[in-house]
Amino acid sequence: LIMSLTQRVKQGFLRLPLMKKVILTSSAALMVSTVMPWYDLRNSFGVGDTYLGIQGPLFVIGFLVLGCAVVSFFNMFFPLMGRQFFNLRKRGGSTAMLLGGQALLLLLVANSIFYHPDFGASVSSKATRFGMVIAFASIGMMIIAGWIARRKESEEGEAQTAAEDILEETT
């Protein structure tokens, strides 16, 4: 049973179009980035804290970004197991663009709060860590791949509609 499930997921992943593979992997990377260091508030003496995405004063934003990544990931992953996720399967590209845009907005809000002079120590002792860089890169890939996948989905939908119209005319 487990072997057949892993085989189904593996075969399904190999059959996915390239842009949907990119959406799936970038969503997974975005999920992982929330448990990596996002912010560093240490001074020149090394005193201070490093915060993960789901930790510290901006933890709610980290959990919301994690939620966007989880929904986008499972929207692409569940069909590989032969299931659907909230009936969002038809428009995977649109869903990825929407969730990527929301996550981008959340990260911009988090960074504007973090780098504000009234938040924490002086701006010179604040630093963005590699988890935040991975989050921005993942979101960028999600949005771009979602846009390309959405264009292909709409082209396929138009071609299918045209084929159905031709069939109706011939009968």
PDB file of N, CA, C and O in Angstrom, residues 24 27 31 69-79 84-85:
ATOM      1  N   LEU A  24       5.024  23.511  -7.040  1.00  0.00           N
ATOM      2  CA  LEU A  24       5.083  22.537  -5.953  1.00  0.00           C
ATOM      3  C   LEU A  24       6.374  22.683  -5.150  1.00  0.00           C
ATOM      4  O   LEU A  24       6.341  22.754  -3.919  1.00  0.00           O
ATOM      5  N   SER A  27       6.564  26.099  -3.292  1.00  0.00           N
ATOM      6  CA  SER A  27       5.676  26.093  -2.129  1.00  0.00           C
ATOM      7  C   SER A  27       6.316  25.332  -0.976  1.00  0.00           C
ATOM      8  O   SER A  27       6.236  25.752   0.183  1.00  0.00           O
ATOM      9  N   MET A  31       7.433  26.808   2.680  1.00  0.00           N
ATOM     10  CA  MET A  31       7.079  26.195   3.969  1.00  0.00           C
ATOM     11  C   MET A  31       8.321  26.030   4.842  1.00  0.00           C
ATOM     12  O   MET A  31       8.308  26.359   6.027  1.00  0.00           O
ATOM     13  N   ALA A  69       1.686  28.871   1.961  1.00  0.00           N
ATOM     14  CA  ALA A  69       2.546  27.856   1.351  1.00  0.00           C
ATOM     15  C   ALA A  69       1.918  26.472   1.446  1.00  0.00           C
ATOM     16  O   ALA A  69       1.971  25.695   0.483  1.00  0.00           O
ATOM     17  N   VAL A  70       1.303  26.159   2.574  1.00  0.00           N
ATOM     18  CA  VAL A  70       0.683  24.844   2.766  1.00  0.00           C
ATOM     19  C   VAL A  70      -0.471  24.649   1.787  1.00  0.00           C
ATOM     20  O   VAL A  70      -0.595  23.594   1.149  1.00  0.00           O
ATOM     21  N   VAL A  71      -1.332  25.663   1.648  1.00  0.00           N
ATOM     22  CA  VAL A  71      -2.469  25.551   0.732  1.00  0.00           C
ATOM     23  C   VAL A  71      -1.977  25.387  -0.706  1.00  0.00           C
ATOM     24  O   VAL A  71      -2.466  24.537  -1.449  1.00  0.00           O
ATOM     25  N   SER A  72      -0.982  26.178  -1.097  1.00  0.00           N
ATOM     26  CA  SER A  72      -0.448  26.067  -2.454  1.00  0.00           C
ATOM     27  C   SER A  72       0.193  24.699  -2.683  1.00  0.00           C
ATOM     28  O   SER A  72       0.006  24.082  -3.739  1.00  0.00           O
ATOM     29  N   PHE A  73       0.931  24.213  -1.694  1.00  0.00           N
ATOM     30  CA  PHE A  73       1.594  22.910  -1.825  1.00  0.00           C
ATOM     31  C   PHE A  73       0.571  21.786  -1.960  1.00  0.00           C
ATOM     32  O   PHE A  73       0.660  20.961  -2.869  1.00  0.00           O
ATOM     33  N   PHE A  74      -0.394  21.746  -1.062  1.00  0.00           N
ATOM     34  CA  PHE A  74      -1.358  20.651  -1.094  1.00  0.00           C
ATOM     35  C   PHE A  74      -2.303  20.748  -2.287  1.00  0.00           C
ATOM     36  O   PHE A  74      -2.833  19.737  -2.737  1.00  0.00           O
ATOM     37  N   ASN A  75      -2.496  21.945  -2.820  1.00  0.00           N
ATOM     38  CA  ASN A  75      -3.288  22.093  -4.037  1.00  0.00           C
ATOM     39  C   ASN A  75      -2.618  21.384  -5.210  1.00  0.00           C
ATOM     40  O   ASN A  75      -3.293  20.868  -6.104  1.00  0.00           O
ATOM     41  N   MET A  76      -1.293  21.335  -5.213  1.00  0.00           N
ATOM     42  CA  MET A  76      -0.556  20.630  -6.255  1.00  0.00           C
ATOM     43  C   MET A  76      -0.274  19.181  -5.876  1.00  0.00           C
ATOM     44  O   MET A  76      -0.192  18.311  -6.752  1.00  0.00           O
ATOM     45  N   PHE A  77      -0.119  18.900  -4.570  1.00  0.00           N
ATOM     46  CA  PHE A  77       0.302  17.568  -4.134  1.00  0.00           C
ATOM     47  C   PHE A  77      -0.844  16.561  -4.070  1.00  0.00           C
ATOM     48  O   PHE A  77      -0.661  15.404  -4.452  1.00  0.00           O
ATOM     49  N   PHE A  78      -2.012  16.963  -3.588  1.00  0.00           N
ATOM     50  CA  PHE A  78      -3.130  16.024  -3.458  1.00  0.00           C
ATOM     51  C   PHE A  78      -3.524  15.366  -4.781  1.00  0.00           C
ATOM     52  O   PHE A  78      -3.814  14.172  -4.792  1.00  0.00           O
ATOM     53  N   PRO A  79      -3.556  16.093  -5.902  1.00  0.00           N
ATOM     54  CA  PRO A  79      -3.873  15.418  -7.171  1.00  0.00           C
ATOM     55  C   PRO A  79      -2.875  14.310  -7.537  1.00  0.00           C
ATOM     56  O   PRO A  79      -3.231  13.371  -8.236  1.00  0.00           O
ATOM     57  N   GLN A  84      -8.486  15.549  -4.345  1.00  0.00           N
ATOM     58  CA  GLN A  84      -8.568  16.982  -4.607  1.00  0.00           C
ATOM     59  C   GLN A  84      -8.444  17.747  -3.297  1.00  0.00           C
ATOM     60  O   GLN A  84      -8.732  17.214  -2.227  1.00  0.00           O
ATOM     61  N   PHE A  85      -8.038  18.990  -3.396  1.00  0.00           N
ATOM     62  CA  PHE A  85      -7.869  19.852  -2.233  1.00  0.00           C
ATOM     63  C   PHE A  85      -8.780  21.051  -2.408  1.00  0.00           C
ATOM     64  O   PHE A  85      -8.479  21.957  -3.160  1.00  0.00           O
TER      65      PHE A  85
END
